[in-house]
Each structure stands twice: as structure tokens, then as C-alpha cells.
């Protein structure tokens, strides 16, 4: 019997691309069903992350006219990572595996066959979609992305280089992922922590065919900070190391000042004093900010608020 695969697609204000995306995904899924690669019970699940446009009405309309389409509506906007998790957790007991991808279809859906092949024939519980290059990115985004992955790995975060959220997860992997209860989500770092057998599929990422990117610079920076502070405590250790280093270095001018005082030499040192105040003051504020970021996460985790609330789930079952 063929395996049931659910394709989970988070959406936020995606009315410009939704119809074309749904059509292309349905063609792909129907092709897989005809070749008996996956079960006719497989579905494409669009997750509406509190969109302000016509995304949800369009999902509902598509679900009534196409039996392959199902929909999850969150009660409010919770961000891409929470929306993706909401979709995965909603369908995990209805399928044998999920494949998550973005609504703009920049991820190459032609490699889905390779995802499923590794799941079925190589017993992989996790299959990562990895970009083979970044030629479609701007120079700025390409270099900042590469820097992000390098920093994450140096800080001890076990993430797959050039992998976003295009991946296959078996039901076993989904159940493992459900055991992680943190509110501060960074799925690219959590999925490798689940363990189980994994592999990668390389693909070429396309340009967005319509709509606007949901990750401008501001969100990219916030996402990077979220990822680093969610997976590693090394920034706090770096603060400690920095404090020790500054203290050791400060002993040098301290000894110099004492020697000058003992020799009766008085040096005004206004410039040195001002520079020291500003430098140390800036370092202190930076360190307090890093520590505050972690304290804020502890505060949010201690509240144990739900990561998402599903308002509606539309799913036609054969």
C-alpha cells in the first residue's frame, strides 16, 4: 500500500501566488499518485498564518473544488516557524510523512521524487532539501546567509548548511519533534536534534514568480538572533570571556598609572579617559543586551503559552 504524504505549506498574505502554487503542487501530487508512488489519500495542506488578505478564503475555495487541498487556519499571526509547526502537528497522525515547502515555490518541486525515494527505499526519517548554489540571491543576501550558517556552526548549533525548511519528516520524526516544547522555535536547529537516519537532496532554488519576500533584512536579522540564542549558550560564554579579557587588559594602564603617580608625574589623560569610558560603557551595554536576550527567552518559556492555536482545519478524507 502506498504511503500517505502531506505537503505542508505555510502562508502569510500569499494571495498573489496561491492559485498558481496550488495548481503546480496538485499536478505534481496527481503525477505521484498515478505512478503509485504515494497514496490517493495524500493531501496539500496550506496553513494560513493570520493573513490580512484573501489567503484563507482562497484556501477554503480551493478545498471545496479540489479534494487534494486541505487547510489549517491559525487564530492569529504567529510567524513562519510556528505556522509550519502548526501544520506539521495537525497532520502528523494522518500521514506516513510530511514534506514542508514555502508557498512561493522557489524550492524545486521536481526533487520531491528524490525525497520520497530516500524515505521509502533508504529508510530515511529526515530528508533535507539543500540548495546547491545561491545564484538567484543578491550579493548582499548571499554573503549574509553564508555568514549566518558559519556563525551558527561556530556557536555550536548543528544545522545543515544552505538548508531552509524544505524537508521530509517521517511520522516517527514528527513524533520526536513534538517532544520539543520550547516556545522559541528554530526548526532548522531542532530537527537535527531529533536524530534518526537522515540524508540530503540538492536542488536549484528558483526566483519568486509573484508577490513579495516575507523575509526583509529586519526579519532576517531577528531570525538569526532567534536561531543563535535558541540553540546555543556560547554568546553568554563569550560575554564572560570578553569580561575577563577586558579586566586583564585594564591592569596594564592601571599599573602604568600607579608607576607614574609614584614617580610624581601627573598626566591629565583626558582623551584616554573619555575613550575608556565610552569603550567600556559600550561593552557593558552590549553584554547586558546579550544576557537580556536570554533572560527574555526564559521569561517567555516560563509562561508556557501555546505556540499556536488552530481556529479551523479543513480536510476531506476519502
PDB file of C-alpha atoms in Angstrom:
ATOM      1  CA  UNK A   1       0.000   0.000   0.000  1.00  0.00           C
ATOM      2  CA  UNK A   2       1.324   3.442  -0.941  1.00  0.00           C
ATOM      3  CA  UNK A   3       2.345   5.864   1.775  1.00  0.00           C
ATOM      4  CA  UNK A   4       0.244   8.898   2.635  1.00  0.00           C
ATOM      5  CA  UNK A   5       2.264  12.097   2.226  1.00  0.00           C
ATOM      6  CA  UNK A   6       1.037  15.503   3.394  1.00  0.00           C
ATOM      7  CA  UNK A   7       2.611  18.574   1.807  1.00  0.00           C
ATOM      8  CA  UNK A   8       2.599  21.375   4.408  1.00  0.00           C
ATOM      9  CA  UNK A   9       2.758  24.924   3.044  1.00  0.00           C
ATOM     10  CA  UNK A  10       2.793  27.904   5.486  1.00  0.00           C
ATOM     11  CA  UNK A  11       1.124  31.000   4.035  1.00  0.00           C
ATOM     12  CA  UNK A  12       1.073  34.636   5.064  1.00  0.00           C
ATOM     13  CA  UNK A  13      -0.533  37.109   2.645  1.00  0.00           C
ATOM     14  CA  UNK A  14       0.072  34.802  -0.314  1.00  0.00           C
ATOM     15  CA  UNK A  15      -2.993  35.596  -2.445  1.00  0.00           C
ATOM     16  CA  UNK A  16      -0.721  36.606  -5.349  1.00  0.00           C
ATOM     17  CA  UNK A  17       0.866  33.150  -5.611  1.00  0.00           C
ATOM     18  CA  UNK A  18      -1.628  30.793  -4.001  1.00  0.00           C
ATOM     19  CA  UNK A  19      -3.631  29.750  -7.051  1.00  0.00           C
ATOM     20  CA  UNK A  20      -0.561  29.059  -9.208  1.00  0.00           C
ATOM     21  CA  UNK A  21       1.181  27.262  -6.338  1.00  0.00           C
ATOM     22  CA  UNK A  22      -1.868  25.081  -5.689  1.00  0.00           C
ATOM     23  CA  UNK A  23      -2.127  24.177  -9.376  1.00  0.00           C
ATOM     24  CA  UNK A  24       1.534  23.220  -9.706  1.00  0.00           C
ATOM     25  CA  UNK A  25       1.508  21.197  -6.499  1.00  0.00           C
ATOM     26  CA  UNK A  26      -1.685  19.383  -7.495  1.00  0.00           C
ATOM     27  CA  UNK A  27      -0.149  18.440 -10.826  1.00  0.00           C
ATOM     28  CA  UNK A  28       2.875  17.067  -9.002  1.00  0.00           C
ATOM     29  CA  UNK A  29       0.828  15.151  -6.432  1.00  0.00           C
ATOM     30  CA  UNK A  30      -1.509  13.724  -9.071  1.00  0.00           C
ATOM     31  CA  UNK A  31       1.514  12.541 -11.036  1.00  0.00           C
ATOM     32  CA  UNK A  32       2.893  10.773  -7.962  1.00  0.00           C
ATOM     33  CA  UNK A  33      -0.492   9.174  -7.276  1.00  0.00           C
ATOM     34  CA  UNK A  34      -0.857   7.945 -10.870  1.00  0.00           C
ATOM     35  CA  UNK A  35       2.551   6.278 -10.638  1.00  0.00           C
ATOM     36  CA  UNK A  36       1.525   4.728  -7.305  1.00  0.00           C
ATOM     37  CA  UNK A  37       4.416   6.465  -5.540  1.00  0.00           C
ATOM     38  CA  UNK A  38       2.104   7.923  -2.892  1.00  0.00           C
ATOM     39  CA  UNK A  39      -1.430   7.189  -1.725  1.00  0.00           C
ATOM     40  CA  UNK A  40      -4.532   8.933  -3.141  1.00  0.00           C
ATOM     41  CA  UNK A  41      -5.169   9.958   0.479  1.00  0.00           C
ATOM     42  CA  UNK A  42      -2.188  12.320   0.301  1.00  0.00           C
ATOM     43  CA  UNK A  43      -3.004  15.997   0.701  1.00  0.00           C
ATOM     44  CA  UNK A  44      -1.637  19.515   0.195  1.00  0.00           C
ATOM     45  CA  UNK A  45      -2.195  21.410   3.445  1.00  0.00           C
ATOM     46  CA  UNK A  46      -1.995  25.194   3.306  1.00  0.00           C
ATOM     47  CA  UNK A  47      -1.511  26.824   6.713  1.00  0.00           C
ATOM     48  CA  UNK A  48      -2.870  30.358   6.966  1.00  0.00           C
ATOM     49  CA  UNK A  49      -0.746  32.278   9.465  1.00  0.00           C
ATOM     50  CA  UNK A  50      -3.280  35.014  10.221  1.00  0.00           C
ATOM     51  CA  UNK A  51      -3.118  36.574   6.757  1.00  0.00           C
ATOM     52  CA  UNK A  52      -4.632  40.007   6.220  1.00  0.00           C
ATOM     53  CA  UNK A  53      -5.536  39.446   2.572  1.00  0.00           C
ATOM     54  CA  UNK A  54      -7.727  36.831   0.867  1.00  0.00           C
ATOM     55  CA  UNK A  55      -5.400  33.897   1.539  1.00  0.00           C
ATOM     56  CA  UNK A  56      -7.787  31.939   3.793  1.00  0.00           C
ATOM     57  CA  UNK A  57     -10.932  32.451   1.661  1.00  0.00           C
ATOM     58  CA  UNK A  58      -8.889  31.257  -1.329  1.00  0.00           C
ATOM     59  CA  UNK A  59      -7.725  28.166   0.609  1.00  0.00           C
ATOM     60  CA  UNK A  60     -11.327  27.367   1.559  1.00  0.00           C
ATOM     61  CA  UNK A  61     -12.444  27.787  -2.039  1.00  0.00           C
ATOM     62  CA  UNK A  62      -9.648  25.551  -3.306  1.00  0.00           C
ATOM     63  CA  UNK A  63     -10.510  22.881  -0.729  1.00  0.00           C
ATOM     64  CA  UNK A  64     -14.125  22.757  -1.919  1.00  0.00           C
ATOM     65  CA  UNK A  65     -13.196  22.373  -5.586  1.00  0.00           C
ATOM     66  CA  UNK A  66     -10.117  20.135  -5.240  1.00  0.00           C
ATOM     67  CA  UNK A  67     -10.149  17.118  -2.934  1.00  0.00           C
ATOM     68  CA  UNK A  68      -6.345  17.180  -2.646  1.00  0.00           C
ATOM     69  CA  UNK A  69      -6.378  20.560  -0.891  1.00  0.00           C
ATOM     70  CA  UNK A  70      -6.794  20.903   2.860  1.00  0.00           C
ATOM     71  CA  UNK A  71      -6.340  23.930   5.079  1.00  0.00           C
ATOM     72  CA  UNK A  72      -5.327  24.974   8.579  1.00  0.00           C
ATOM     73  CA  UNK A  73      -6.245  28.430   9.875  1.00  0.00           C
ATOM     74  CA  UNK A  74      -4.419  29.849  12.877  1.00  0.00           C
ATOM     75  CA  UNK A  75      -6.313  32.162  15.202  1.00  0.00           C
ATOM     76  CA  UNK A  76      -3.707  34.895  14.694  1.00  0.00           C
ATOM     77  CA  UNK A  77      -0.329  35.544  13.110  1.00  0.00           C
ATOM     78  CA  UNK A  78       2.339  33.509  14.898  1.00  0.00           C
ATOM     79  CA  UNK A  79       5.247  33.678  12.466  1.00  0.00           C
ATOM     80  CA  UNK A  80       6.550  31.282   9.839  1.00  0.00           C
ATOM     81  CA  UNK A  81       8.139  28.758  12.226  1.00  0.00           C
ATOM     82  CA  UNK A  82       5.042  28.428  14.410  1.00  0.00           C
ATOM     83  CA  UNK A  83       2.785  28.213  11.363  1.00  0.00           C
ATOM     84  CA  UNK A  84       4.918  25.437   9.915  1.00  0.00           C
ATOM     85  CA  UNK A  85       4.932  23.569  13.220  1.00  0.00           C
ATOM     86  CA  UNK A  86       1.152  24.002  13.485  1.00  0.00           C
ATOM     87  CA  UNK A  87       0.678  22.364  10.097  1.00  0.00           C
ATOM     88  CA  UNK A  88       3.055  19.513  10.904  1.00  0.00           C
ATOM     89  CA  UNK A  89       1.491  18.776  14.281  1.00  0.00           C
ATOM     90  CA  UNK A  90      -2.053  18.989  12.891  1.00  0.00           C
ATOM     91  CA  UNK A  91      -1.480  16.353  10.207  1.00  0.00           C
ATOM     92  CA  UNK A  92       1.194  14.133  11.782  1.00  0.00           C
ATOM     93  CA  UNK A  93      -1.274  11.406  12.787  1.00  0.00           C
ATOM     94  CA  UNK A  94      -2.971  11.415   9.377  1.00  0.00           C
ATOM     95  CA  UNK A  95       0.060  10.570   7.251  1.00  0.00           C
ATOM     96  CA  UNK A  96       3.201   8.490   6.981  1.00  0.00           C
ATOM     97  CA  UNK A  97       5.387  11.517   6.238  1.00  0.00           C
ATOM     98  CA  UNK A  98       5.225  15.248   5.530  1.00  0.00           C
ATOM     99  CA  UNK A  99       7.084  17.443   3.081  1.00  0.00           C
ATOM    100  CA  UNK A 100       7.242  21.119   4.018  1.00  0.00           C
ATOM    101  CA  UNK A 101       7.893  23.875   1.493  1.00  0.00           C
ATOM    102  CA  UNK A 102       7.258  27.591   1.001  1.00  0.00           C
ATOM    103  CA  UNK A 103       4.241  28.983  -0.824  1.00  0.00           C
ATOM    104  CA  UNK A 104       6.305  30.868  -3.408  1.00  0.00           C
ATOM    105  CA  UNK A 105       7.611  27.555  -4.854  1.00  0.00           C
ATOM    106  CA  UNK A 106      11.175  28.807  -5.042  1.00  0.00           C
ATOM    107  CA  UNK A 107      12.015  25.304  -3.849  1.00  0.00           C
ATOM    108  CA  UNK A 108      12.199  22.917  -6.808  1.00  0.00           C
ATOM    109  CA  UNK A 109       9.243  20.519  -6.543  1.00  0.00           C
ATOM    110  CA  UNK A 110      10.771  18.215  -9.160  1.00  0.00           C
ATOM    111  CA  UNK A 111      13.105  16.793  -6.494  1.00  0.00           C
ATOM    112  CA  UNK A 112      10.159  15.635  -4.388  1.00  0.00           C
ATOM    113  CA  UNK A 113      10.566  12.226  -6.059  1.00  0.00           C
ATOM    114  CA  UNK A 114      14.067  12.021  -4.559  1.00  0.00           C
ATOM    115  CA  UNK A 115      12.728  12.937  -1.113  1.00  0.00           C
ATOM    116  CA  UNK A 116      10.204  10.117  -1.249  1.00  0.00           C
ATOM    117  CA  UNK A 117      12.706   7.660  -2.718  1.00  0.00           C
ATOM    118  CA  UNK A 118      15.086   8.199   0.209  1.00  0.00           C
ATOM    119  CA  UNK A 119      12.172   7.823   2.631  1.00  0.00           C
ATOM    120  CA  UNK A 120      10.823   4.625   1.055  1.00  0.00           C
ATOM    121  CA  UNK A 121      13.926   2.870  -0.231  1.00  0.00           C
ATOM    122  CA  UNK A 122      16.658   4.113   2.102  1.00  0.00           C
ATOM    123  CA  UNK A 123      14.554   4.283   5.295  1.00  0.00           C
ATOM    124  CA  UNK A 124      15.425   7.929   5.936  1.00  0.00           C
ATOM    125  CA  UNK A 125      13.254   9.588   8.581  1.00  0.00           C
ATOM    126  CA  UNK A 126      14.532  13.051   7.666  1.00  0.00           C
ATOM    127  CA  UNK A 127      15.448  14.304   4.200  1.00  0.00           C
ATOM    128  CA  UNK A 128      16.829  17.832   3.899  1.00  0.00           C
ATOM    129  CA  UNK A 129      16.448  19.935   0.770  1.00  0.00           C
ATOM    130  CA  UNK A 130      19.791  21.716   0.316  1.00  0.00           C
ATOM    131  CA  UNK A 131      20.480  24.486  -2.184  1.00  0.00           C
ATOM    132  CA  UNK A 132      23.376  23.709  -4.495  1.00  0.00           C
ATOM    133  CA  UNK A 133      24.083  27.413  -5.088  1.00  0.00           C
ATOM    134  CA  UNK A 134      22.802  30.923  -4.321  1.00  0.00           C
ATOM    135  CA  UNK A 135      22.976  32.500  -7.771  1.00  0.00           C
ATOM    136  CA  UNK A 136      19.369  33.728  -7.508  1.00  0.00           C
ATOM    137  CA  UNK A 137      20.174  35.765  -4.363  1.00  0.00           C
ATOM    138  CA  UNK A 138      21.514  39.289  -4.318  1.00  0.00           C
ATOM    139  CA  UNK A 139      25.183  39.603  -3.403  1.00  0.00           C
ATOM    140  CA  UNK A 140      24.266  41.043  -0.004  1.00  0.00           C
ATOM    141  CA  UNK A 141      21.835  38.242   0.851  1.00  0.00           C
ATOM    142  CA  UNK A 142      24.217  35.566  -0.404  1.00  0.00           C
ATOM    143  CA  UNK A 143      27.106  36.761   1.774  1.00  0.00           C
ATOM    144  CA  UNK A 144      24.971  37.391   4.874  1.00  0.00           C
ATOM    145  CA  UNK A 145      23.377  33.945   4.552  1.00  0.00           C
ATOM    146  CA  UNK A 146      26.758  32.254   4.296  1.00  0.00           C
ATOM    147  CA  UNK A 147      27.976  34.249   7.294  1.00  0.00           C
ATOM    148  CA  UNK A 148      24.855  33.202   9.238  1.00  0.00           C
ATOM    149  CA  UNK A 149      25.457  29.491   8.687  1.00  0.00           C
ATOM    150  CA  UNK A 150      29.132  29.788   9.598  1.00  0.00           C
ATOM    151  CA  UNK A 151      28.392  31.717  12.796  1.00  0.00           C
ATOM    152  CA  UNK A 152      25.673  29.240  13.786  1.00  0.00           C
ATOM    153  CA  UNK A 153      28.015  26.290  13.377  1.00  0.00           C
ATOM    154  CA  UNK A 154      30.833  28.039  15.242  1.00  0.00           C
ATOM    155  CA  UNK A 155      28.450  28.700  18.117  1.00  0.00           C
ATOM    156  CA  UNK A 156      27.644  25.004  18.361  1.00  0.00           C
ATOM    157  CA  UNK A 157      24.302  24.909  16.526  1.00  0.00           C
ATOM    158  CA  UNK A 158      24.021  21.712  14.472  1.00  0.00           C
ATOM    159  CA  UNK A 159      22.262  22.997  11.352  1.00  0.00           C
ATOM    160  CA  UNK A 160      22.512  21.818   7.760  1.00  0.00           C
ATOM    161  CA  UNK A 161      24.367  24.298   5.539  1.00  0.00           C
ATOM    162  CA  UNK A 162      22.146  26.002   2.911  1.00  0.00           C
ATOM    163  CA  UNK A 163      19.028  24.226   4.187  1.00  0.00           C
ATOM    164  CA  UNK A 164      15.905  26.230   4.977  1.00  0.00           C
ATOM    165  CA  UNK A 165      12.587  24.472   5.681  1.00  0.00           C
ATOM    166  CA  UNK A 166      12.260  22.287   2.592  1.00  0.00           C
ATOM    167  CA  UNK A 167      12.358  18.821   4.145  1.00  0.00           C
ATOM    168  CA  UNK A 168      10.654  15.473   4.531  1.00  0.00           C
ATOM    169  CA  UNK A 169       9.828  14.176   8.005  1.00  0.00           C
ATOM    170  CA  UNK A 170       8.529  10.681   8.697  1.00  0.00           C
ATOM    171  CA  UNK A 171       5.791  10.143  11.253  1.00  0.00           C
ATOM    172  CA  UNK A 172       8.433   8.882  13.675  1.00  0.00           C
ATOM    173  CA  UNK A 173      10.460  12.066  13.207  1.00  0.00           C
ATOM    174  CA  UNK A 174       7.307  14.178  13.635  1.00  0.00           C
ATOM    175  CA  UNK A 175       6.522  12.425  16.904  1.00  0.00           C
ATOM    176  CA  UNK A 176      10.089  13.088  18.016  1.00  0.00           C
ATOM    177  CA  UNK A 177       9.773  16.755  17.066  1.00  0.00           C
ATOM    178  CA  UNK A 178       6.553  17.026  19.081  1.00  0.00           C
ATOM    179  CA  UNK A 179       8.563  16.223  22.230  1.00  0.00           C
ATOM    180  CA  UNK A 180      10.352  19.580  21.981  1.00  0.00           C
ATOM    181  CA  UNK A 181       8.219  22.021  23.947  1.00  0.00           C
ATOM    182  CA  UNK A 182      10.132  25.299  23.693  1.00  0.00           C
ATOM    183  CA  UNK A 183       8.242  28.420  22.697  1.00  0.00           C
ATOM    184  CA  UNK A 184      11.223  29.999  20.929  1.00  0.00           C
ATOM    185  CA  UNK A 185      11.202  27.966  17.741  1.00  0.00           C
ATOM    186  CA  UNK A 186      14.030  27.476  15.288  1.00  0.00           C
ATOM    187  CA  UNK A 187      13.101  24.329  13.380  1.00  0.00           C
ATOM    188  CA  UNK A 188      16.307  24.243  11.326  1.00  0.00           C
ATOM    189  CA  UNK A 189      18.141  23.604  14.569  1.00  0.00           C
ATOM    190  CA  UNK A 190      15.552  21.398  16.288  1.00  0.00           C
ATOM    191  CA  UNK A 191      15.082  18.853  13.502  1.00  0.00           C
ATOM    192  CA  UNK A 192      18.735  17.660  13.592  1.00  0.00           C
ATOM    193  CA  UNK A 193      18.342  17.194  17.364  1.00  0.00           C
ATOM    194  CA  UNK A 194      15.573  14.664  16.738  1.00  0.00           C
ATOM    195  CA  UNK A 195      18.179  12.284  15.360  1.00  0.00           C
ATOM    196  CA  UNK A 196      17.171   9.249  13.256  1.00  0.00           C
ATOM    197  CA  UNK A 197      18.604   8.469   9.850  1.00  0.00           C
ATOM    198  CA  UNK A 198      18.812  11.463   7.534  1.00  0.00           C
ATOM    199  CA  UNK A 199      20.103  12.428   4.099  1.00  0.00           C
ATOM    200  CA  UNK A 200      20.127  15.445   1.781  1.00  0.00           C
ATOM    201  CA  UNK A 201      18.748  16.215  -1.668  1.00  0.00           C
ATOM    202  CA  UNK A 202      20.405  19.023  -3.615  1.00  0.00           C
ATOM    203  CA  UNK A 203      18.332  21.348  -5.773  1.00  0.00           C
ATOM    204  CA  UNK A 204      18.426  24.683  -7.545  1.00  0.00           C
ATOM    205  CA  UNK A 205      16.297  27.388  -5.963  1.00  0.00           C
ATOM    206  CA  UNK A 206      14.162  29.449  -8.348  1.00  0.00           C
ATOM    207  CA  UNK A 207      13.283  33.124  -8.229  1.00  0.00           C
ATOM    208  CA  UNK A 208       9.948  34.073  -6.701  1.00  0.00           C
ATOM    209  CA  UNK A 209       7.406  34.263  -9.536  1.00  0.00           C
ATOM    210  CA  UNK A 210       5.000  36.691  -7.799  1.00  0.00           C
ATOM    211  CA  UNK A 211       4.381  38.523  -4.541  1.00  0.00           C
ATOM    212  CA  UNK A 212       6.973  39.868  -2.116  1.00  0.00           C
ATOM    213  CA  UNK A 213       9.557  38.170   0.053  1.00  0.00           C
ATOM    214  CA  UNK A 214       8.382  37.617   3.637  1.00  0.00           C
ATOM    215  CA  UNK A 215      11.949  37.939   4.922  1.00  0.00           C
ATOM    216  CA  UNK A 216      13.231  41.509   4.538  1.00  0.00           C
ATOM    217  CA  UNK A 217      16.511  42.466   6.226  1.00  0.00           C
ATOM    218  CA  UNK A 218      14.875  43.299   9.567  1.00  0.00           C
ATOM    219  CA  UNK A 219      13.206  39.877   9.802  1.00  0.00           C
ATOM    220  CA  UNK A 220      16.360  38.117   8.633  1.00  0.00           C
ATOM    221  CA  UNK A 221      18.351  39.693  11.474  1.00  0.00           C
ATOM    222  CA  UNK A 222      15.636  38.847  14.019  1.00  0.00           C
ATOM    223  CA  UNK A 223      15.510  35.270  12.695  1.00  0.00           C
ATOM    224  CA  UNK A 224      19.283  34.931  13.005  1.00  0.00           C
ATOM    225  CA  UNK A 225      19.238  36.200  16.611  1.00  0.00           C
ATOM    226  CA  UNK A 226      16.368  33.832  17.402  1.00  0.00           C
ATOM    227  CA  UNK A 227      18.269  30.901  15.976  1.00  0.00           C
ATOM    228  CA  UNK A 228      21.524  31.664  17.756  1.00  0.00           C
ATOM    229  CA  UNK A 229      20.004  32.301  21.183  1.00  0.00           C
ATOM    230  CA  UNK A 230      17.557  29.379  20.925  1.00  0.00           C
ATOM    231  CA  UNK A 231      20.216  26.768  20.267  1.00  0.00           C
ATOM    232  CA  UNK A 232      23.412  27.912  21.967  1.00  0.00           C
ATOM    233  CA  UNK A 233      24.635  29.497  25.203  1.00  0.00           C
ATOM    234  CA  UNK A 234      28.003  30.333  23.683  1.00  0.00           C
ATOM    235  CA  UNK A 235      27.166  34.059  23.338  1.00  0.00           C
ATOM    236  CA  UNK A 236      26.896  34.254  27.151  1.00  0.00           C
ATOM    237  CA  UNK A 237      30.201  32.425  27.482  1.00  0.00           C
ATOM    238  CA  UNK A 238      31.718  34.879  25.026  1.00  0.00           C
ATOM    239  CA  UNK A 239      30.488  37.716  27.250  1.00  0.00           C
ATOM    240  CA  UNK A 240      32.277  36.092  30.185  1.00  0.00           C
ATOM    241  CA  UNK A 241      35.448  35.684  28.138  1.00  0.00           C
ATOM    242  CA  UNK A 242      35.195  39.293  26.981  1.00  0.00           C
ATOM    243  CA  UNK A 243      34.806  40.491  30.580  1.00  0.00           C
ATOM    244  CA  UNK A 244      37.887  38.581  31.705  1.00  0.00           C
ATOM    245  CA  UNK A 245      39.908  39.868  28.737  1.00  0.00           C
ATOM    246  CA  UNK A 246      38.938  43.490  29.351  1.00  0.00           C
ATOM    247  CA  UNK A 247      39.785  43.119  33.044  1.00  0.00           C
ATOM    248  CA  UNK A 248      43.236  41.683  32.241  1.00  0.00           C
ATOM    249  CA  UNK A 249      43.938  44.388  29.670  1.00  0.00           C
ATOM    250  CA  UNK A 250      42.817  47.085  32.126  1.00  0.00           C
ATOM    251  CA  UNK A 251      45.569  46.017  34.534  1.00  0.00           C
ATOM    252  CA  UNK A 252      48.165  47.394  32.129  1.00  0.00           C
ATOM    253  CA  UNK A 253      47.032  51.072  32.255  1.00  0.00           C
ATOM    254  CA  UNK A 254      46.350  50.624  35.980  1.00  0.00           C
ATOM    255  CA  UNK A 255      49.968  49.627  36.661  1.00  0.00           C
ATOM    256  CA  UNK A 256      51.217  52.363  34.333  1.00  0.00           C
ATOM    257  CA  UNK A 257      49.176  54.976  36.233  1.00  0.00           C
ATOM    258  CA  UNK A 258      50.487  53.766  39.586  1.00  0.00           C
ATOM    259  CA  UNK A 259      54.082  53.950  38.376  1.00  0.00           C
ATOM    260  CA  UNK A 260      53.554  57.472  37.058  1.00  0.00           C
ATOM    261  CA  UNK A 261      51.907  58.521  40.335  1.00  0.00           C
ATOM    262  CA  UNK A 262      54.756  57.082  42.383  1.00  0.00           C
ATOM    263  CA  UNK A 263      57.286  58.964  40.215  1.00  0.00           C
ATOM    264  CA  UNK A 264      55.404  62.199  40.711  1.00  0.00           C
ATOM    265  CA  UNK A 265      54.354  62.516  37.079  1.00  0.00           C
ATOM    266  CA  UNK A 266      50.838  63.795  36.659  1.00  0.00           C
ATOM    267  CA  UNK A 267      49.212  63.183  33.309  1.00  0.00           C
ATOM    268  CA  UNK A 268      45.847  64.690  32.552  1.00  0.00           C
ATOM    269  CA  UNK A 269      44.918  61.910  30.072  1.00  0.00           C
ATOM    270  CA  UNK A 270      41.559  63.414  29.139  1.00  0.00           C
ATOM    271  CA  UNK A 271      41.410  61.645  25.744  1.00  0.00           C
ATOM    272  CA  UNK A 272      42.379  58.282  27.238  1.00  0.00           C
ATOM    273  CA  UNK A 273      39.813  58.674  29.993  1.00  0.00           C
ATOM    274  CA  UNK A 274      36.957  59.548  27.624  1.00  0.00           C
ATOM    275  CA  UNK A 275      37.828  56.725  25.232  1.00  0.00           C
ATOM    276  CA  UNK A 276      37.946  54.254  28.116  1.00  0.00           C
ATOM    277  CA  UNK A 277      34.577  55.378  29.438  1.00  0.00           C
ATOM    278  CA  UNK A 278      32.874  55.112  26.045  1.00  0.00           C
ATOM    279  CA  UNK A 279      34.515  51.803  25.137  1.00  0.00           C
ATOM    280  CA  UNK A 280      33.806  50.088  28.437  1.00  0.00           C
ATOM    281  CA  UNK A 281      30.337  51.619  28.591  1.00  0.00           C
ATOM    282  CA  UNK A 282      29.521  50.293  25.129  1.00  0.00           C
ATOM    283  CA  UNK A 283      30.833  46.830  26.008  1.00  0.00           C
ATOM    284  CA  UNK A 284      28.759  46.781  29.176  1.00  0.00           C
ATOM    285  CA  UNK A 285      25.582  47.712  27.319  1.00  0.00           C
ATOM    286  CA  UNK A 286      26.302  45.047  24.675  1.00  0.00           C
ATOM    287  CA  UNK A 287      26.871  42.390  27.323  1.00  0.00           C
ATOM    288  CA  UNK A 288      23.728  43.380  29.209  1.00  0.00           C
ATOM    289  CA  UNK A 289      21.805  43.158  25.926  1.00  0.00           C
ATOM    290  CA  UNK A 290      23.076  39.625  25.220  1.00  0.00           C
ATOM    291  CA  UNK A 291      22.222  38.476  28.731  1.00  0.00           C
ATOM    292  CA  UNK A 292      18.857  40.242  28.494  1.00  0.00           C
ATOM    293  CA  UNK A 293      18.049  38.321  25.311  1.00  0.00           C
ATOM    294  CA  UNK A 294      18.444  35.062  27.188  1.00  0.00           C
ATOM    295  CA  UNK A 295      16.503  36.324  30.212  1.00  0.00           C
ATOM    296  CA  UNK A 296      13.685  37.320  27.850  1.00  0.00           C
ATOM    297  CA  UNK A 297      13.602  33.800  26.450  1.00  0.00           C
ATOM    298  CA  UNK A 298      13.481  32.324  29.943  1.00  0.00           C
ATOM    299  CA  UNK A 299      10.565  34.674  30.686  1.00  0.00           C
ATOM    300  CA  UNK A 300       8.659  33.546  27.596  1.00  0.00           C
ATOM    301  CA  UNK A 301       9.372  29.869  28.218  1.00  0.00           C
ATOM    302  CA  UNK A 302       8.241  30.102  31.849  1.00  0.00           C
ATOM    303  CA  UNK A 303       4.803  31.321  30.774  1.00  0.00           C
ATOM    304  CA  UNK A 304       4.245  28.104  28.763  1.00  0.00           C
ATOM    305  CA  UNK A 305       1.897  29.861  26.380  1.00  0.00           C
ATOM    306  CA  UNK A 306       0.668  27.834  23.384  1.00  0.00           C
ATOM    307  CA  UNK A 307       2.877  28.206  20.319  1.00  0.00           C
ATOM    308  CA  UNK A 308      -0.187  28.332  18.084  1.00  0.00           C
ATOM    309  CA  UNK A 309      -3.955  27.938  18.238  1.00  0.00           C
ATOM    310  CA  UNK A 310      -5.735  26.281  15.319  1.00  0.00           C
ATOM    311  CA  UNK A 311      -9.019  28.035  14.587  1.00  0.00           C
ATOM    312  CA  UNK A 312     -10.144  25.790  11.739  1.00  0.00           C
ATOM    313  CA  UNK A 313      -8.979  22.627   9.984  1.00  0.00           C
ATOM    314  CA  UNK A 314     -10.466  21.650   6.630  1.00  0.00           C
ATOM    315  CA  UNK A 315      -9.568  18.178   5.448  1.00  0.00           C
ATOM    316  CA  UNK A 316     -11.649  15.943   3.198  1.00  0.00           C
ATOM    317  CA  UNK A 317     -10.934  12.286   3.975  1.00  0.00           C
ATOM    318  CA  UNK A 318     -11.527   9.620   1.330  1.00  0.00           C
TER     319      UNK A 318
END
